[in-house]
Short mmCIF file of C-alpha atoms in Angstrom, two decimals:
data_model
loop_
_atom_site.label_atom_id
_atom_site.label_comp_id
_atom_site.label_asym_id
_atom_site.label_seq_id
_atom_site.Cartn_x
_atom_site.Cartn_y
_atom_site.Cartn_z
CA MET A 7 -2.54 -1.01 17.37
CA PRO A 8 -3.89 -4.32 18.74
CA TYR A 9 -5.07 -3.21 22.18
CA LEU A 10 -6.66 -6.54 23.22
CA ARG A 11 -3.50 -8.48 22.52
CA ASP A 12 -4.32 -11.58 24.57
CA ALA A 13 -7.77 -11.89 23.00
CA VAL A 14 -6.52 -11.34 19.44
CA GLY A 15 -3.60 -13.72 20.01
CA ASP A 16 -5.89 -16.43 21.39
CA PHE A 17 -8.28 -15.98 18.45
CA LEU A 18 -5.44 -16.33 15.92
CA GLY A 19 -4.09 -19.31 17.84
CA ASP A 20 -7.50 -21.00 17.59
CA LEU A 21 -7.52 -20.37 13.83
CA LEU A 22 -4.05 -21.88 13.47
CA LEU A 23 -5.10 -24.90 15.51
CA GLU A 24 -8.31 -25.31 13.51
CA HIS A 25 -6.41 -25.31 10.21
CA GLY A 26 -3.51 -27.44 11.42
CA GLY A 27 -1.06 -24.53 11.31
CA ILE A 28 0.06 -24.28 14.91
CA ASP A 29 3.67 -25.00 13.81
CA ALA A 30 3.43 -22.84 10.69
CA GLN A 31 6.02 -20.34 9.51
CA LEU A 32 3.92 -17.17 9.34
CA VAL A 33 4.23 -14.37 6.78
CA VAL A 34 1.81 -11.60 7.73
CA SER A 35 0.56 -8.33 6.28
CA LEU A 36 0.12 -5.48 8.76
CA PRO A 37 -3.24 -3.65 8.78
CA ARG A 38 -3.34 -0.88 6.17
CA SER A 39 -3.30 2.02 8.65
CA ALA A 40 -0.34 0.59 10.60
CA SER A 41 2.22 1.55 7.96
CA HIS A 42 2.92 4.58 5.78
CA TRP A 43 4.92 5.17 2.61
CA ARG A 44 6.49 7.96 0.59
CA VAL A 45 8.60 8.36 -2.53
CA VAL A 46 11.63 10.46 -1.57
CA ASP A 47 14.20 12.23 -3.78
CA TRP A 48 17.79 12.20 -2.49
CA PRO A 49 19.78 15.46 -2.38
CA ASP A 50 22.77 13.95 -4.23
CA ASN A 51 20.53 12.40 -6.92
CA GLN A 52 21.45 8.85 -5.90
CA GLN A 53 20.29 6.51 -3.13
CA PRO A 54 23.11 6.25 -0.57
CA GLY A 55 24.57 2.94 0.52
CA ASP A 56 23.20 3.14 4.07
CA SER A 57 19.91 4.74 3.05
CA VAL A 58 18.05 4.05 6.30
CA GLU A 59 20.66 5.76 8.47
CA ASP A 60 21.04 8.61 5.98
CA LEU A 61 17.30 9.17 6.02
CA ARG A 62 17.29 9.21 9.82
CA GLU A 63 20.07 11.81 9.79
CA LEU A 64 18.26 14.00 7.27
CA ASN A 65 15.05 13.53 9.30
CA PRO A 66 12.69 15.05 6.69
CA ASP A 67 9.10 15.86 7.57
CA LEU A 68 7.19 13.12 5.72
CA GLY A 69 3.83 14.01 7.27
CA TRP A 70 3.58 10.80 9.29
CA PRO A 71 1.95 10.55 12.75
CA PHE A 72 5.27 9.38 14.25
CA SER A 73 8.91 10.42 14.07
CA LEU A 74 11.50 8.51 12.07
CA GLU A 75 13.30 7.81 15.34
CA ALA A 76 10.22 5.97 16.62
CA ALA A 77 9.75 3.88 13.44
CA TYR A 78 11.05 0.82 11.68
CA LEU A 79 12.09 1.88 8.18
CA ASN A 80 12.60 0.11 4.90
CA VAL A 81 14.09 1.94 1.89
CA GLN A 82 13.94 0.40 -1.57
CA PRO A 83 15.34 1.71 -4.89
CA LEU A 84 12.91 2.49 -7.71
CA PRO A 85 13.66 0.97 -11.13
CA GLY A 86 14.77 3.63 -13.59
CA ARG A 87 14.90 6.35 -10.92
CA PRO A 88 18.29 6.19 -9.15
CA SER A 89 17.69 9.53 -7.42
CA SER A 90 14.48 8.33 -5.75
CA SER A 91 13.50 5.63 -3.26
CA LEU A 92 10.34 4.12 -1.85
CA VAL A 93 10.31 4.51 1.93
CA VAL A 94 7.93 2.41 4.03
CA ALA A 95 7.66 2.82 7.80
CA ALA A 96 5.69 1.61 10.78
CA GLU A 97 5.82 2.80 14.37
CA ARG A 98 8.00 0.55 16.52
CA SER A 99 5.38 0.18 19.23
CA VAL A 100 2.79 -1.03 16.71
CA VAL A 101 5.12 -3.57 15.11
CA GLU A 102 6.24 -4.88 18.50
CA ALA A 103 2.63 -5.18 19.63
CA TRP A 104 1.80 -7.38 16.61
CA VAL A 105 4.91 -9.47 17.23
CA GLU A 106 3.60 -10.04 20.75
CA VAL A 107 0.16 -10.99 19.41
CA PHE A 108 1.64 -13.71 17.20
CA ALA A 109 3.84 -14.92 20.04
CA ILE A 110 0.62 -15.50 21.99
CA ALA A 111 -0.99 -17.15 18.95
CA GLY A 112 1.84 -19.64 18.43
CA GLY A 113 3.56 -20.55 15.21
CA THR A 114 6.72 -18.79 14.07
CA LEU A 115 6.45 -15.23 12.76
CA GLN A 116 8.92 -15.05 9.86
CA HIS A 117 7.96 -11.74 8.29
CA LEU A 118 5.63 -8.86 9.15
CA LEU A 119 5.17 -6.84 5.97
CA PRO A 120 3.58 -3.45 5.29
CA HIS A 121 0.11 -3.63 3.73
CA GLN A 122 1.10 -1.18 0.97
CA VAL A 123 3.97 -3.42 -0.19
CA CYS A 124 1.68 -6.46 -0.31
CA GLN A 125 -0.90 -4.47 -2.26
CA MET A 126 1.80 -3.32 -4.67
CA TRP A 127 2.76 -6.93 -5.36
CA GLY A 128 -0.91 -7.68 -5.93
CA ILE A 129 -0.90 -5.45 -9.04
CA GLN A 130 2.64 -6.11 -10.29
CA GLU A 131 1.34 -7.89 -13.38
CA GLN A 132 -0.85 -4.92 -14.29
CA LEU A 133 1.88 -2.37 -13.59
CA ALA A 134 4.42 -4.26 -15.68
CA ALA A 135 2.00 -4.49 -18.61
CA THR A 136 1.05 -0.80 -18.59
CA PRO A 137 2.84 1.46 -21.14
CA ALA A 138 5.07 4.19 -19.74
CA HIS A 139 2.77 6.96 -21.00
CA THR A 140 -0.28 5.50 -19.21
CA LEU A 141 -1.19 6.22 -15.59
CA VAL A 142 -2.62 3.49 -13.36
CA ALA A 143 -5.30 4.58 -10.89
CA LEU A 144 -6.12 1.97 -8.24
CA LEU A 145 -9.36 2.30 -6.27
CA GLN A 146 -9.65 0.33 -3.02
CA PRO A 147 -13.07 0.47 -1.30
CA LEU A 148 -12.77 0.67 2.51
CA ASP A 149 -15.45 0.79 5.21
CA GLN A 150 -16.53 4.42 4.81
CA ARG A 151 -14.06 5.71 2.21
CA THR A 152 -12.31 4.82 -1.03
CA ASN A 153 -8.52 4.82 -1.26
CA LEU A 154 -7.01 6.17 -4.49
CA ILE A 155 -3.41 5.55 -5.54
CA ILE A 156 -2.03 6.82 -8.85
CA TRP A 157 0.98 5.01 -10.30
CA ARG A 158 3.27 6.30 -13.04
CA GLN A 159 5.83 3.96 -14.60
CA GLY A 160 5.41 1.54 -11.71
CA VAL A 161 5.89 4.18 -9.00
CA PRO A 162 3.15 5.24 -6.54
CA GLU A 163 3.14 9.05 -6.77
CA PHE A 164 -0.25 10.21 -5.46
CA GLU A 165 -2.62 8.93 -2.76
CA ARG A 166 -5.88 10.31 -1.42
CA MET A 167 -8.88 9.16 0.59
CA LEU A 168 -12.10 9.77 -1.34
CA PRO A 169 -15.79 9.38 -0.45
CA SER A 170 -17.45 5.98 -0.75
CA ASP A 171 -20.78 7.22 -2.13
CA MET A 172 -20.58 7.13 -5.93
CA ALA A 173 -22.27 10.53 -6.35
CA GLU A 174 -19.45 12.10 -4.30
CA LEU A 175 -16.70 9.74 -5.45
CA ILE A 176 -16.95 10.64 -9.16
CA PRO A 177 -16.29 14.42 -8.86
CA ALA A 178 -13.64 13.85 -6.17
CA LEU A 179 -11.83 11.36 -8.39
CA GLN A 180 -12.07 13.66 -11.40
CA ARG A 181 -10.54 16.53 -9.40
CA CYS A 182 -7.65 14.33 -8.26
CA LEU A 183 -6.95 13.12 -11.79
CA GLU A 184 -7.10 16.64 -13.21
CA PHE A 185 -4.77 17.96 -10.50
CA TYR A 186 -2.25 15.15 -10.93
CA ARG A 187 -2.21 15.41 -14.70
CA SER A 188 -1.82 19.18 -14.63
CA GLN A 189 1.19 18.87 -12.32
CA LEU A 190 3.03 15.81 -13.62
CA ALA A 191 1.50 14.12 -16.67
CA PRO A 192 -0.70 16.37 -18.81
CA GLN A 193 -0.71 14.06 -21.85
CA ALA A 194 -0.96 10.72 -20.05
CA SER A 195 -3.76 8.28 -20.69
CA LEU A 196 -5.41 6.42 -17.81
CA ARG A 197 -5.96 2.83 -16.75
CA LEU A 198 -8.45 2.31 -13.89
CA LEU A 199 -8.06 -0.73 -11.62
CA LEU A 200 -10.50 -1.84 -8.92
CA ALA A 201 -9.32 -3.83 -5.92
CA GLU A 202 -12.95 -4.80 -5.20
CA PRO A 203 -16.29 -4.34 -6.99
CA LEU A 204 -17.92 -0.90 -6.78
CA PRO A 205 -21.69 -0.28 -6.86
CA ASP A 206 -23.04 1.75 -9.78
CA LEU A 207 -19.78 1.24 -11.64
CA GLU A 208 -21.36 2.14 -14.98
CA SER A 209 -21.83 5.76 -13.95
CA LEU A 210 -18.14 6.00 -12.98
CA GLU A 211 -17.04 4.51 -16.29
CA GLN A 212 -19.27 6.91 -18.22
CA ALA A 213 -17.95 9.93 -16.30
CA LEU A 214 -14.32 8.97 -16.97
CA GLY A 215 -14.89 7.66 -20.48
CA LEU A 216 -13.12 4.35 -19.87
CA GLU A 217 -13.72 0.80 -18.70
CA ALA A 218 -12.62 -0.17 -15.21
CA GLU A 219 -10.73 -3.43 -14.62
CA LEU A 220 -11.56 -5.57 -11.58
CA ILE A 221 -8.40 -7.32 -10.37
CA ASP A 222 -8.65 -11.08 -9.95
CA ARG A 223 -7.77 -11.74 -6.31
CA ASP A 224 -7.44 -15.47 -6.98
CA GLY A 225 -9.76 -16.43 -4.13
CA PHE A 226 -8.02 -14.32 -1.48
CA GLY A 227 -10.03 -12.01 0.75
CA SER A 228 -8.11 -8.87 -0.20
CA LEU A 229 -5.68 -7.57 -2.79
CA ALA A 230 -2.97 -7.32 -0.12
CA LEU A 231 -3.30 -11.00 0.76
CA GLN A 232 -3.32 -11.93 -2.91
CA GLY A 233 -0.08 -9.98 -3.34
CA LEU A 234 1.37 -11.53 -0.19
CA SER A 235 0.76 -15.00 -1.64
CA THR A 236 2.92 -14.19 -4.69
CA LEU A 237 6.04 -13.45 -2.64
CA GLU A 238 8.63 -16.20 -2.61
CA LEU A 239 9.08 -15.87 1.15
CA ALA A 240 5.37 -16.68 1.62
CA GLN A 241 5.65 -19.90 -0.39
#
């Protein structure tokens, strides 16, 4: 939630002015913690036509810090899984606060997209090239933690926050991988992707018995922004 909206808006406005973008059409990624996502399975084994309204009526407990009534929702089908959907949501008050910030900044806000969706587009090439029997584990270093997302056949199925210190990260990551495999994919091989460099990476690779792949962010400051740049609406 941008609490100092005037100050943040003025700062962004100065950036737009400095780079000659005061009249720009803006396509923006929300901060990571502003939005949440889940893979949901529909009771009738098929995504309904009006999936957003159907989801609001069902009102499942998705473990989010806000109710579905208080959120903007987006529901997308998953390729090859007609009974499941990817649901992404952000609290209305947070989205509206960021809309206000960019109104102060100037320019025209075309799209305000969830961070997770932008990050997903940032690894689309890797996901598409990964065999169906291979899991993709994406590690994203944050300030004090490391975000882990496990993908299977292009679908994000498991997410955890892990320690940032490598001595604690390795056993925590091993436990997550063992748990996931035991529940859903006991025979699956693993592909490890890094959104950013990790210190002492060699010890992690030795512990897992594989080589990690650092994703080329193409000069962008984050994987989410790199993914955002690939979207047609951002071009």
